[in-house]
Amino acid sequence: MDASSNSPFNALPPVVVGLAVVMGGLELMFQLATAGLLGGAGGVGWRIAAMQDYAVLDSVWEWMRANRSYPPEQLVRFAAYPLLHGGFVHVAFVVVFILAIGKMVAEVFSPLAFLLVFWVSAIVGALAFVLVLDSGYPLIGGYPGVYGLIGAFSFIRWINLGVAGENQMRAFGLIGMLLAIQLIFATLQGNYGDVVADLSGFVAGFILSFIVSPGGWQRILNRMRQR
């Protein structure tokens, strides 16, 4: 038997592996640069420079809003920040969630739908972060997008439970547990920015699944006709 057929990555949809590899690869680059093995003396500051350029910052949003100017180089923050993390542990947890939850979503959704759920949820989470809060902390990392995937996973469970005639509220058990844990840490740290961004990402992922899931748009049209 070919040993390569036993690889755990064989069971993962390519779009899931690709997203995880991009995030892990960027973090590896930052780790090597911090250790002085990449980029020379200037490599030590790569992560800080990337955060200055691509993290979602409330101060930058307020400047854009006050000046009624939204330059592309600043708007790109809302799409780029999910790829930037604070360190190895941060990205490791995000990648684990992508591989676990993303696998179950990508097995049902198309690759394009999977990426739409992740990035639209991340963008919605970032918008909620700057609109709802006045935070002095930067927003970085893939968690809002991951929570969007959890929203899609909850949608899949919600549909399956409904078809089976079971209690559909059980579909929200995972998000309830995760948010409870997050609220505890947010209260201890005094920073609720991640909770707002992640919860908004979850809601966006769940709602978007009504449209991008297989047969989703047709399902909406059928329900509208029934009314």
Short mmCIF file of C-alpha atoms in Angstrom, two decimals:
data_model
loop_
_atom_site.label_atom_id
_atom_site.label_comp_id
_atom_site.label_asym_id
_atom_site.label_seq_id
_atom_site.Cartn_x
_atom_site.Cartn_y
_atom_site.Cartn_z
CA MET A 1 0.00 0.00 0.00
CA ASP A 2 1.26 3.49 -0.82
CA ALA A 3 2.33 5.17 2.41
CA SER A 4 1.14 8.51 1.11
CA SER A 5 -2.45 7.22 1.14
CA ASN A 6 -2.26 7.10 4.92
CA SER A 7 -1.56 10.81 5.24
CA PRO A 8 -4.16 12.57 7.41
CA PHE A 9 -4.23 15.40 4.85
CA ASN A 10 -5.72 13.05 2.23
CA ALA A 11 -9.04 13.19 4.08
CA LEU A 12 -9.08 17.00 4.15
CA PRO A 13 -10.54 19.07 1.31
CA PRO A 14 -7.76 20.98 -0.50
CA VAL A 15 -9.31 24.39 0.25
CA VAL A 16 -9.08 23.65 3.98
CA VAL A 17 -5.46 22.50 3.74
CA GLY A 18 -4.60 25.50 1.58
CA LEU A 19 -5.99 28.03 4.07
CA ALA A 20 -4.25 26.32 6.99
CA VAL A 21 -0.93 26.17 5.10
CA VAL A 22 -1.07 29.88 4.21
CA MET A 23 -1.66 30.85 7.84
CA GLY A 24 0.94 28.44 9.16
CA GLY A 25 3.44 29.49 6.50
CA LEU A 26 3.12 33.18 7.35
CA GLU A 27 3.61 32.44 11.04
CA LEU A 28 6.66 30.31 10.25
CA MET A 29 8.08 33.24 8.29
CA PHE A 30 7.57 35.56 11.27
CA GLN A 31 9.09 33.02 13.65
CA LEU A 32 12.19 32.65 11.47
CA ALA A 33 12.48 36.41 11.11
CA THR A 34 12.19 36.95 14.87
CA ALA A 35 14.92 34.35 15.42
CA GLY A 36 17.17 36.26 13.00
CA LEU A 37 17.17 33.45 10.44
CA LEU A 38 15.24 35.39 7.80
CA GLY A 39 15.40 38.99 6.66
CA GLY A 40 18.52 39.90 8.60
CA ALA A 41 18.33 42.52 11.33
CA GLY A 42 15.21 44.01 9.81
CA GLY A 43 13.33 40.74 10.01
CA VAL A 44 12.86 41.11 13.76
CA GLY A 45 10.35 43.90 13.17
CA TRP A 46 8.37 42.21 10.39
CA ARG A 47 5.46 41.18 12.63
CA ILE A 48 5.12 44.64 14.17
CA ALA A 49 5.30 46.27 10.74
CA ALA A 50 2.65 43.88 9.41
CA MET A 51 0.37 44.68 12.34
CA GLN A 52 0.77 48.39 11.69
CA ASP A 53 -0.16 47.90 8.04
CA TYR A 54 -2.83 45.18 8.22
CA ALA A 55 -4.36 44.95 11.71
CA VAL A 56 -7.86 46.38 12.13
CA LEU A 57 -7.50 49.46 14.33
CA ASP A 58 -10.33 51.58 15.65
CA SER A 59 -8.15 54.68 15.39
CA VAL A 60 -7.67 54.10 11.65
CA TRP A 61 -11.41 53.56 11.17
CA GLU A 62 -12.24 56.75 13.07
CA TRP A 63 -9.76 58.67 10.91
CA MET A 64 -11.38 57.34 7.73
CA ARG A 65 -14.85 58.12 9.02
CA ALA A 66 -13.94 61.61 10.19
CA ASN A 67 -12.27 62.46 6.87
CA ARG A 68 -14.85 60.61 4.76
CA SER A 69 -11.93 58.99 3.00
CA TYR A 70 -11.56 55.24 2.60
CA PRO A 71 -8.26 54.56 0.80
CA PRO A 72 -7.84 50.98 -0.48
CA GLU A 73 -4.57 50.54 1.42
CA GLN A 74 -6.53 51.02 4.65
CA LEU A 75 -9.65 49.07 3.66
CA VAL A 76 -7.48 46.05 2.84
CA ARG A 77 -7.02 45.63 6.61
CA PHE A 78 -10.54 44.18 6.85
CA ALA A 79 -9.64 41.32 4.50
CA ALA A 80 -5.96 40.83 5.40
CA TYR A 81 -6.05 40.76 9.21
CA PRO A 82 -7.26 37.10 9.48
CA LEU A 83 -3.90 35.96 8.12
CA LEU A 84 -1.90 37.83 10.76
CA HIS A 85 -1.49 36.37 14.25
CA GLY A 86 0.19 37.32 17.49
CA GLY A 87 2.33 34.21 17.80
CA PHE A 88 2.62 30.47 17.39
CA VAL A 89 -0.04 29.51 19.97
CA HIS A 90 -2.51 31.97 18.46
CA VAL A 91 -2.18 30.61 14.93
CA ALA A 92 -2.00 26.99 16.15
CA PHE A 93 -5.46 27.15 17.69
CA VAL A 94 -6.88 28.89 14.61
CA VAL A 95 -5.38 26.23 12.30
CA VAL A 96 -6.73 23.40 14.48
CA PHE A 97 -10.23 24.88 14.26
CA ILE A 98 -9.92 25.34 10.50
CA LEU A 99 -8.82 21.74 10.02
CA ALA A 100 -11.55 20.35 12.30
CA ILE A 101 -14.57 22.58 11.64
CA GLY A 102 -13.48 23.53 8.13
CA LYS A 103 -13.30 19.89 7.08
CA MET A 104 -16.94 19.32 8.01
CA VAL A 105 -18.06 22.51 6.27
CA ALA A 106 -15.98 21.98 3.11
CA GLU A 107 -17.32 18.46 2.72
CA VAL A 108 -20.78 20.01 2.22
CA PHE A 109 -20.05 23.45 0.77
CA SER A 110 -18.18 24.18 -2.45
CA PRO A 111 -14.61 25.55 -2.15
CA LEU A 112 -15.82 29.01 -3.19
CA ALA A 113 -18.64 28.91 -0.65
CA PHE A 114 -16.17 27.83 2.04
CA LEU A 115 -13.88 30.78 1.32
CA LEU A 116 -16.82 33.18 1.12
CA VAL A 117 -18.05 32.10 4.53
CA PHE A 118 -14.61 32.50 6.06
CA TRP A 119 -13.76 35.90 4.59
CA VAL A 120 -17.19 37.52 4.65
CA SER A 121 -17.52 36.50 8.30
CA ALA A 122 -14.08 37.94 9.02
CA ILE A 123 -15.00 41.24 7.34
CA VAL A 124 -18.33 41.44 9.20
CA GLY A 125 -16.53 40.70 12.45
CA ALA A 126 -14.04 43.49 11.79
CA LEU A 127 -16.82 45.95 10.95
CA ALA A 128 -18.62 45.08 14.17
CA PHE A 129 -15.33 45.54 16.03
CA VAL A 130 -14.90 49.15 14.84
CA LEU A 131 -18.59 50.11 14.81
CA VAL A 132 -19.69 48.71 18.16
CA LEU A 133 -16.56 49.26 20.24
CA ASP A 134 -13.98 51.93 20.88
CA SER A 135 -11.12 49.54 21.47
CA GLY A 136 -7.49 50.41 21.86
CA TYR A 137 -6.51 46.85 20.97
CA PRO A 138 -5.76 45.76 17.39
CA LEU A 139 -7.89 43.04 15.84
CA ILE A 140 -5.79 40.32 14.26
CA GLY A 141 -6.13 36.60 13.63
CA GLY A 142 -8.49 34.19 11.97
CA TYR A 143 -10.96 33.66 14.79
CA PRO A 144 -13.82 35.78 13.35
CA GLY A 145 -13.53 33.77 10.12
CA VAL A 146 -13.33 30.53 12.10
CA TYR A 147 -16.47 31.50 13.98
CA GLY A 148 -18.08 32.05 10.58
CA LEU A 149 -17.21 28.44 9.76
CA ILE A 150 -18.72 27.43 13.11
CA GLY A 151 -21.83 29.31 12.00
CA ALA A 152 -21.86 27.29 8.76
CA PHE A 153 -21.33 24.07 10.72
CA SER A 154 -24.19 25.03 13.03
CA PHE A 155 -26.33 25.66 9.95
CA ILE A 156 -25.56 22.17 8.63
CA ARG A 157 -26.47 20.62 11.99
CA TRP A 158 -29.59 22.82 12.21
CA ILE A 159 -30.79 21.56 8.83
CA ASN A 160 -29.99 17.93 9.64
CA LEU A 161 -31.73 18.08 13.01
CA GLY A 162 -34.76 19.64 11.38
CA VAL A 163 -34.92 16.88 8.77
CA ALA A 164 -34.64 14.29 11.54
CA GLY A 165 -37.42 15.99 13.49
CA GLU A 166 -35.16 16.67 16.47
CA ASN A 167 -34.62 19.81 18.54
CA GLN A 168 -32.77 22.22 16.26
CA MET A 169 -31.48 24.30 19.17
CA ARG A 170 -28.94 21.54 19.76
CA ALA A 171 -27.12 22.90 16.71
CA PHE A 172 -25.96 25.88 18.77
CA GLY A 173 -24.34 23.91 21.59
CA LEU A 174 -20.78 24.45 20.30
CA ILE A 175 -21.08 28.21 19.87
CA GLY A 176 -22.73 28.53 23.27
CA MET A 177 -19.87 26.74 24.98
CA LEU A 178 -17.17 28.69 23.13
CA LEU A 179 -18.76 32.07 23.80
CA ALA A 180 -19.18 31.26 27.48
CA ILE A 181 -15.45 30.52 27.71
CA GLN A 182 -14.61 33.69 25.79
CA LEU A 183 -16.78 35.86 28.02
CA ILE A 184 -14.96 34.58 31.08
CA PHE A 185 -11.55 35.46 29.64
CA ALA A 186 -12.83 38.79 28.25
CA THR A 187 -14.10 39.77 31.70
CA LEU A 188 -10.79 38.87 33.30
CA GLN A 189 -8.79 40.78 30.67
CA GLY A 190 -11.19 43.70 30.24
CA ASN A 191 -11.20 43.32 26.46
CA TYR A 192 -14.45 42.39 24.72
CA GLY A 193 -13.28 43.17 21.19
CA ASP A 194 -12.67 39.56 20.22
CA VAL A 195 -16.07 38.49 21.60
CA VAL A 196 -17.89 41.09 19.48
CA ALA A 197 -15.91 40.24 16.34
CA ASP A 198 -16.24 36.47 16.81
CA LEU A 199 -19.96 36.52 17.60
CA SER A 200 -20.59 38.77 14.58
CA GLY A 201 -18.55 36.37 12.46
CA PHE A 202 -20.66 33.47 13.68
CA VAL A 203 -23.92 35.23 12.86
CA ALA A 204 -22.61 36.20 9.41
CA GLY A 205 -21.50 32.64 8.68
CA PHE A 206 -24.83 31.17 9.76
CA ILE A 207 -26.91 33.64 7.72
CA LEU A 208 -24.65 33.42 4.66
CA SER A 209 -25.04 29.64 4.70
CA PHE A 210 -28.69 30.06 3.74
CA ILE A 211 -27.45 31.41 0.41
CA VAL A 212 -24.15 29.64 -0.36
CA SER A 213 -24.98 26.14 0.90
CA PRO A 214 -25.94 23.55 -1.74
CA GLY A 215 -29.47 24.40 -2.82
CA GLY A 216 -29.49 27.31 -0.40
CA TRP A 217 -30.85 29.97 -2.73
CA GLN A 218 -33.46 27.60 -4.12
CA ARG A 219 -34.47 26.75 -0.54
CA ILE A 220 -35.06 30.45 0.19
CA LEU A 221 -37.13 30.87 -2.98
CA ASN A 222 -39.26 27.85 -2.09
CA ARG A 223 -39.97 29.24 1.37
CA MET A 224 -40.90 32.63 -0.09
CA ARG A 225 -43.31 30.94 -2.50
CA GLN A 226 -44.90 29.00 0.33
CA ARG A 227 -45.72 32.27 2.05
#
